[in-house]
Amino acid sequence: MGLFTKDIKSMNDLFVHQLQDIYYAEKQLVKALPKMADKATDRQLKQGFLTHLEETRTHVQRLEQVFKMLGSEVKAVDCPAIDGIIKEADEVAGEVADKSVLDAALINAAQAAEHYEIARYGSLIAWSKQLGRDDAAALLQKTLEEEKATDKKLTTLAESRVNLRAAS
Ligand code: FE
Ligand code: FE
């Protein structure tokens, strides 16, 4: 969709477009999370990335279910925002030599991705309710809860251990 094209005519079009956007983002995260787990040194952080990888696979499946509920084609559209977040994570990780500092950088990058997802799912849930699709909202809500829980776990890990180690 170009900025000045008029592909999105209704709230429903916007909803479906943003579903396609987050579907792309989730699929990119399925590829990125194993790489982040590889780079992490802290065992809990490594495990956390792998646990969220499994959840992220479920997020992809839930979105496929939502497309089907709506009678829409299962389709992804490029999401430059998540591409940028993942690219930045790769670049920063490549520039950090110290393993403990790298863990802190990986948490930072992961939280940028979670916050992006939280923002997007928040709107998608509000829109699906507005459009009378409480069935879709309920599924999207499950994913939102997992994104929020992941974000909290990352904060706890950073503040309880990783930042301390990175600074020492
Ligand atoms: Fe997700
Ligand atoms: Fe996530």
PDB file of C-alpha atoms and ligand atoms in Angstrom:
ATOM      1  CA  MET A   1       0.000   0.000   0.000  1.00  0.00           C
ATOM      2  CA  GLY A   2       1.469   3.318  -1.037  1.00  0.00           C
ATOM      3  CA  LEU A   3       0.991   6.324   1.144  1.00  0.00           C
ATOM      4  CA  PHE A   4      -1.263   8.050  -1.361  1.00  0.00           C
ATOM      5  CA  THR A   5      -3.110   5.079  -2.784  1.00  0.00           C
ATOM      6  CA  LYS A   6      -6.639   4.513  -1.606  1.00  0.00           C
ATOM      7  CA  ASP A   7      -6.536   0.762  -0.977  1.00  0.00           C
ATOM      8  CA  ILE A   8      -7.897   1.195   2.530  1.00  0.00           C
ATOM      9  CA  LYS A   9     -11.448   2.467   2.266  1.00  0.00           C
ATOM     10  CA  SER A  10     -13.012   1.291   5.481  1.00  0.00           C
ATOM     11  CA  MET A  11     -12.249   0.472   9.082  1.00  0.00           C
ATOM     12  CA  ASN A  12     -12.472  -3.181   8.105  1.00  0.00           C
ATOM     13  CA  ASP A  13      -9.866  -2.668   5.346  1.00  0.00           C
ATOM     14  CA  LEU A  14      -7.574  -0.992   7.870  1.00  0.00           C
ATOM     15  CA  PHE A  15      -8.102  -3.859  10.326  1.00  0.00           C
ATOM     16  CA  VAL A  16      -7.257  -6.488   7.711  1.00  0.00           C
ATOM     17  CA  HIS A  17      -4.232  -4.529   6.498  1.00  0.00           C
ATOM     18  CA  GLN A  18      -2.827  -4.252  10.002  1.00  0.00           C
ATOM     19  CA  LEU A  19      -3.460  -7.965  10.562  1.00  0.00           C
ATOM     20  CA  GLN A  20      -1.354  -8.624   7.456  1.00  0.00           C
ATOM     21  CA  ASP A  21       1.319  -6.298   8.832  1.00  0.00           C
ATOM     22  CA  ILE A  22       1.544  -8.006  12.232  1.00  0.00           C
ATOM     23  CA  TYR A  23       1.381 -11.422  10.526  1.00  0.00           C
ATOM     24  CA  TYR A  24       4.533 -10.468   8.599  1.00  0.00           C
ATOM     25  CA  ALA A  25       6.121  -9.146  11.815  1.00  0.00           C
ATOM     26  CA  GLU A  26       5.406 -12.352  13.742  1.00  0.00           C
ATOM     27  CA  LYS A  27       6.865 -14.467  10.942  1.00  0.00           C
ATOM     28  CA  GLN A  28      10.034 -12.355  10.902  1.00  0.00           C
ATOM     29  CA  LEU A  29      10.300 -12.755  14.677  1.00  0.00           C
ATOM     30  CA  VAL A  30      10.094 -16.546  14.297  1.00  0.00           C
ATOM     31  CA  LYS A  31      13.284 -16.217  12.216  1.00  0.00           C
ATOM     32  CA  ALA A  32      14.982 -13.656  14.482  1.00  0.00           C
ATOM     33  CA  LEU A  33      14.404 -15.234  17.923  1.00  0.00           C
ATOM     34  CA  PRO A  34      16.605 -18.335  17.425  1.00  0.00           C
ATOM     35  CA  LYS A  35      19.459 -16.023  16.379  1.00  0.00           C
ATOM     36  CA  MET A  36      18.939 -13.913  19.487  1.00  0.00           C
ATOM     37  CA  ALA A  37      18.921 -17.066  21.636  1.00  0.00           C
ATOM     38  CA  ASP A  38      22.211 -18.101  20.014  1.00  0.00           C
ATOM     39  CA  LYS A  39      23.822 -14.780  20.836  1.00  0.00           C
ATOM     40  CA  ALA A  40      22.614 -14.642  24.461  1.00  0.00           C
ATOM     41  CA  THR A  41      24.989 -15.784  27.183  1.00  0.00           C
ATOM     42  CA  ASP A  42      22.743 -15.609  30.264  1.00  0.00           C
ATOM     43  CA  ARG A  43      20.998 -18.989  30.443  1.00  0.00           C
ATOM     44  CA  GLN A  44      17.675 -17.595  31.518  1.00  0.00           C
ATOM     45  CA  LEU A  45      17.747 -15.042  28.710  1.00  0.00           C
ATOM     46  CA  LYS A  46      18.594 -17.734  26.173  1.00  0.00           C
ATOM     47  CA  GLN A  47      15.746 -19.887  27.486  1.00  0.00           C
ATOM     48  CA  GLY A  48      13.436 -16.883  27.524  1.00  0.00           C
ATOM     49  CA  PHE A  49      14.051 -16.271  23.822  1.00  0.00           C
ATOM     50  CA  LEU A  50      13.354 -19.934  23.046  1.00  0.00           C
ATOM     51  CA  THR A  51      10.158 -19.932  25.120  1.00  0.00           C
ATOM     52  CA  HIS A  52       8.971 -16.809  23.329  1.00  0.00           C
ATOM     53  CA  LEU A  53       9.876 -18.410  19.993  1.00  0.00           C
ATOM     54  CA  GLU A  54       7.327 -21.143  20.752  1.00  0.00           C
ATOM     55  CA  GLU A  55       4.763 -18.521  21.769  1.00  0.00           C
ATOM     56  CA  THR A  56       5.504 -16.557  18.604  1.00  0.00           C
ATOM     57  CA  ARG A  57       4.792 -19.647  16.483  1.00  0.00           C
ATOM     58  CA  THR A  58       1.416 -19.750  18.236  1.00  0.00           C
ATOM     59  CA  HIS A  59       0.921 -16.038  17.456  1.00  0.00           C
ATOM     60  CA  VAL A  60       1.374 -16.825  13.768  1.00  0.00           C
ATOM     61  CA  GLN A  61      -1.227 -19.619  14.012  1.00  0.00           C
ATOM     62  CA  ARG A  62      -3.700 -17.423  15.894  1.00  0.00           C
ATOM     63  CA  LEU A  63      -3.449 -14.791  13.180  1.00  0.00           C
ATOM     64  CA  GLU A  64      -4.124 -17.469  10.563  1.00  0.00           C
ATOM     65  CA  GLN A  65      -7.224 -18.402  12.573  1.00  0.00           C
ATOM     66  CA  VAL A  66      -8.323 -14.756  12.663  1.00  0.00           C
ATOM     67  CA  PHE A  67      -7.935 -14.411   8.875  1.00  0.00           C
ATOM     68  CA  LYS A  68     -10.105 -17.520   8.473  1.00  0.00           C
ATOM     69  CA  MET A  69     -12.733 -16.230  10.921  1.00  0.00           C
ATOM     70  CA  LEU A  70     -12.996 -13.054   8.874  1.00  0.00           C
ATOM     71  CA  GLY A  71     -13.093 -14.921   5.591  1.00  0.00           C
ATOM     72  CA  SER A  72      -9.900 -13.090   4.525  1.00  0.00           C
ATOM     73  CA  GLU A  73      -6.966 -14.497   2.644  1.00  0.00           C
ATOM     74  CA  VAL A  74      -4.026 -15.444   4.894  1.00  0.00           C
ATOM     75  CA  LYS A  75      -1.561 -12.864   3.683  1.00  0.00           C
ATOM     76  CA  ALA A  76       1.445 -10.876   4.898  1.00  0.00           C
ATOM     77  CA  VAL A  77       2.381  -7.362   3.837  1.00  0.00           C
ATOM     78  CA  ASP A  78       5.870  -5.972   4.383  1.00  0.00           C
ATOM     79  CA  CYS A  79       6.290  -4.282   7.738  1.00  0.00           C
ATOM     80  CA  PRO A  80       9.268  -1.910   7.509  1.00  0.00           C
ATOM     81  CA  ALA A  81       8.946  -1.116  11.217  1.00  0.00           C
ATOM     82  CA  ILE A  82       9.724  -4.645  12.416  1.00  0.00           C
ATOM     83  CA  ASP A  83      12.386  -5.035   9.710  1.00  0.00           C
ATOM     84  CA  GLY A  84      14.036  -1.915  11.138  1.00  0.00           C
ATOM     85  CA  ILE A  85      13.842  -3.169  14.718  1.00  0.00           C
ATOM     86  CA  ILE A  86      15.365  -6.530  13.740  1.00  0.00           C
ATOM     87  CA  LYS A  87      18.047  -4.892  11.569  1.00  0.00           C
ATOM     88  CA  GLU A  88      19.022  -2.568  14.380  1.00  0.00           C
ATOM     89  CA  ALA A  89      19.224  -5.525  16.786  1.00  0.00           C
ATOM     90  CA  ASP A  90      21.578  -7.319  14.373  1.00  0.00           C
ATOM     91  CA  GLU A  91      23.742  -4.260  13.919  1.00  0.00           C
ATOM     92  CA  VAL A  92      24.047  -3.451  17.608  1.00  0.00           C
ATOM     93  CA  ALA A  93      24.744  -7.093  18.474  1.00  0.00           C
ATOM     94  CA  GLY A  94      27.535  -7.093  15.889  1.00  0.00           C
ATOM     95  CA  GLU A  95      29.133  -4.101  17.547  1.00  0.00           C
ATOM     96  CA  VAL A  96      29.101  -5.326  21.170  1.00  0.00           C
ATOM     97  CA  ALA A  97      32.137  -7.425  22.076  1.00  0.00           C
ATOM     98  CA  ASP A  98      31.547  -7.937  25.819  1.00  0.00           C
ATOM     99  CA  LYS A  99      29.147 -10.854  26.409  1.00  0.00           C
ATOM    100  CA  SER A 100      27.404  -9.290  29.399  1.00  0.00           C
ATOM    101  CA  VAL A 101      26.906  -5.998  27.611  1.00  0.00           C
ATOM    102  CA  LEU A 102      25.612  -7.954  24.623  1.00  0.00           C
ATOM    103  CA  ASP A 103      22.944  -9.560  26.843  1.00  0.00           C
ATOM    104  CA  ALA A 104      21.812  -6.093  27.937  1.00  0.00           C
ATOM    105  CA  ALA A 105      21.686  -4.985  24.278  1.00  0.00           C
ATOM    106  CA  LEU A 106      19.692  -8.089  23.303  1.00  0.00           C
ATOM    107  CA  ILE A 107      17.117  -7.392  26.017  1.00  0.00           C
ATOM    108  CA  ASN A 108      16.831  -3.827  24.793  1.00  0.00           C
ATOM    109  CA  ALA A 109      16.277  -5.000  21.212  1.00  0.00           C
ATOM    110  CA  ALA A 110      13.770  -7.661  22.265  1.00  0.00           C
ATOM    111  CA  GLN A 111      11.779  -5.126  24.259  1.00  0.00           C
ATOM    112  CA  ALA A 112      11.595  -2.831  21.226  1.00  0.00           C
ATOM    113  CA  ALA A 113       9.976  -5.719  19.324  1.00  0.00           C
ATOM    114  CA  GLU A 114       7.588  -6.537  22.192  1.00  0.00           C
ATOM    115  CA  HIS A 115       6.517  -2.918  22.539  1.00  0.00           C
ATOM    116  CA  TYR A 116       5.844  -2.744  18.819  1.00  0.00           C
ATOM    117  CA  GLU A 117       3.675  -5.846  19.063  1.00  0.00           C
ATOM    118  CA  ILE A 118       1.877  -4.569  22.162  1.00  0.00           C
ATOM    119  CA  ALA A 119       1.004  -1.315  20.358  1.00  0.00           C
ATOM    120  CA  ARG A 120      -0.276  -3.130  17.291  1.00  0.00           C
ATOM    121  CA  TYR A 121      -2.300  -5.780  19.124  1.00  0.00           C
ATOM    122  CA  GLY A 122      -3.852  -3.099  21.339  1.00  0.00           C
ATOM    123  CA  SER A 123      -5.315  -1.339  18.300  1.00  0.00           C
ATOM    124  CA  LEU A 124      -6.279  -4.592  16.573  1.00  0.00           C
ATOM    125  CA  ILE A 125      -8.246  -5.698  19.644  1.00  0.00           C
ATOM    126  CA  ALA A 126     -10.021  -2.343  19.952  1.00  0.00           C
ATOM    127  CA  TRP A 127     -10.874  -2.364  16.233  1.00  0.00           C
ATOM    128  CA  SER A 128     -12.102  -5.948  16.195  1.00  0.00           C
ATOM    129  CA  LYS A 129     -14.465  -5.167  19.093  1.00  0.00           C
ATOM    130  CA  GLN A 130     -15.644  -2.022  17.313  1.00  0.00           C
ATOM    131  CA  LEU A 131     -16.311  -4.104  14.198  1.00  0.00           C
ATOM    132  CA  GLY A 132     -18.334  -6.602  16.205  1.00  0.00           C
ATOM    133  CA  ARG A 133     -15.735  -9.352  16.056  1.00  0.00           C
ATOM    134  CA  ASP A 134     -15.365 -10.307  19.689  1.00  0.00           C
ATOM    135  CA  ASP A 135     -14.261 -13.774  18.550  1.00  0.00           C
ATOM    136  CA  ALA A 136     -11.196 -12.284  16.846  1.00  0.00           C
ATOM    137  CA  ALA A 137     -10.611  -9.898  19.767  1.00  0.00           C
ATOM    138  CA  ALA A 138     -10.496 -12.806  22.226  1.00  0.00           C
ATOM    139  CA  LEU A 139      -7.806 -14.611  20.224  1.00  0.00           C
ATOM    140  CA  LEU A 140      -5.737 -11.463  19.751  1.00  0.00           C
ATOM    141  CA  GLN A 141      -6.055 -10.758  23.479  1.00  0.00           C
ATOM    142  CA  LYS A 142      -4.351 -14.074  24.295  1.00  0.00           C
ATOM    143  CA  THR A 143      -1.384 -13.031  22.199  1.00  0.00           C
ATOM    144  CA  LEU A 144      -1.295  -9.552  23.732  1.00  0.00           C
ATOM    145  CA  GLU A 145      -1.114 -11.087  27.221  1.00  0.00           C
ATOM    146  CA  GLU A 146       1.896 -13.183  26.160  1.00  0.00           C
ATOM    147  CA  GLU A 147       3.668 -10.159  24.673  1.00  0.00           C
ATOM    148  CA  LYS A 148       3.117  -8.193  27.883  1.00  0.00           C
ATOM    149  CA  ALA A 149       4.310 -11.082  30.052  1.00  0.00           C
ATOM    150  CA  THR A 150       7.437 -11.425  27.914  1.00  0.00           C
ATOM    151  CA  ASP A 151       8.147  -7.719  28.209  1.00  0.00           C
ATOM    152  CA  LYS A 152       7.844  -7.931  32.005  1.00  0.00           C
ATOM    153  CA  LYS A 153      10.128 -10.961  32.201  1.00  0.00           C
ATOM    154  CA  LEU A 154      12.749  -9.113  30.162  1.00  0.00           C
ATOM    155  CA  THR A 155      12.577  -6.122  32.492  1.00  0.00           C
ATOM    156  CA  THR A 156      12.961  -8.366  35.536  1.00  0.00           C
ATOM    157  CA  LEU A 157      15.925 -10.172  34.014  1.00  0.00           C
ATOM    158  CA  ALA A 158      17.626  -6.904  33.084  1.00  0.00           C
ATOM    159  CA  GLU A 159      17.076  -5.262  36.440  1.00  0.00           C
ATOM    160  CA  SER A 160      17.807  -8.276  38.620  1.00  0.00           C
ATOM    161  CA  ARG A 161      21.013  -9.418  36.954  1.00  0.00           C
ATOM    162  CA  VAL A 162      21.943  -8.585  33.398  1.00  0.00           C
ATOM    163  CA  ASN A 163      22.417  -4.824  33.767  1.00  0.00           C
ATOM    164  CA  LEU A 164      24.443  -5.303  36.927  1.00  0.00           C
ATOM    165  CA  ARG A 165      26.759  -7.738  35.200  1.00  0.00           C
ATOM    166  CA  ALA A 166      27.013  -5.544  32.101  1.00  0.00           C
ATOM    167  CA  ALA A 167      28.055  -2.565  34.208  1.00  0.00           C
ATOM    168  CA  SER A 168      30.678  -4.394  36.247  1.00  0.00           C
TER     169      SER A 168
HETATM  170 FE    FE B   1       4.136 -12.047  18.942  1.00  0.00          FE
HETATM  171 FE    FE B   2       6.536 -11.064  21.017  1.00  0.00          FE
END
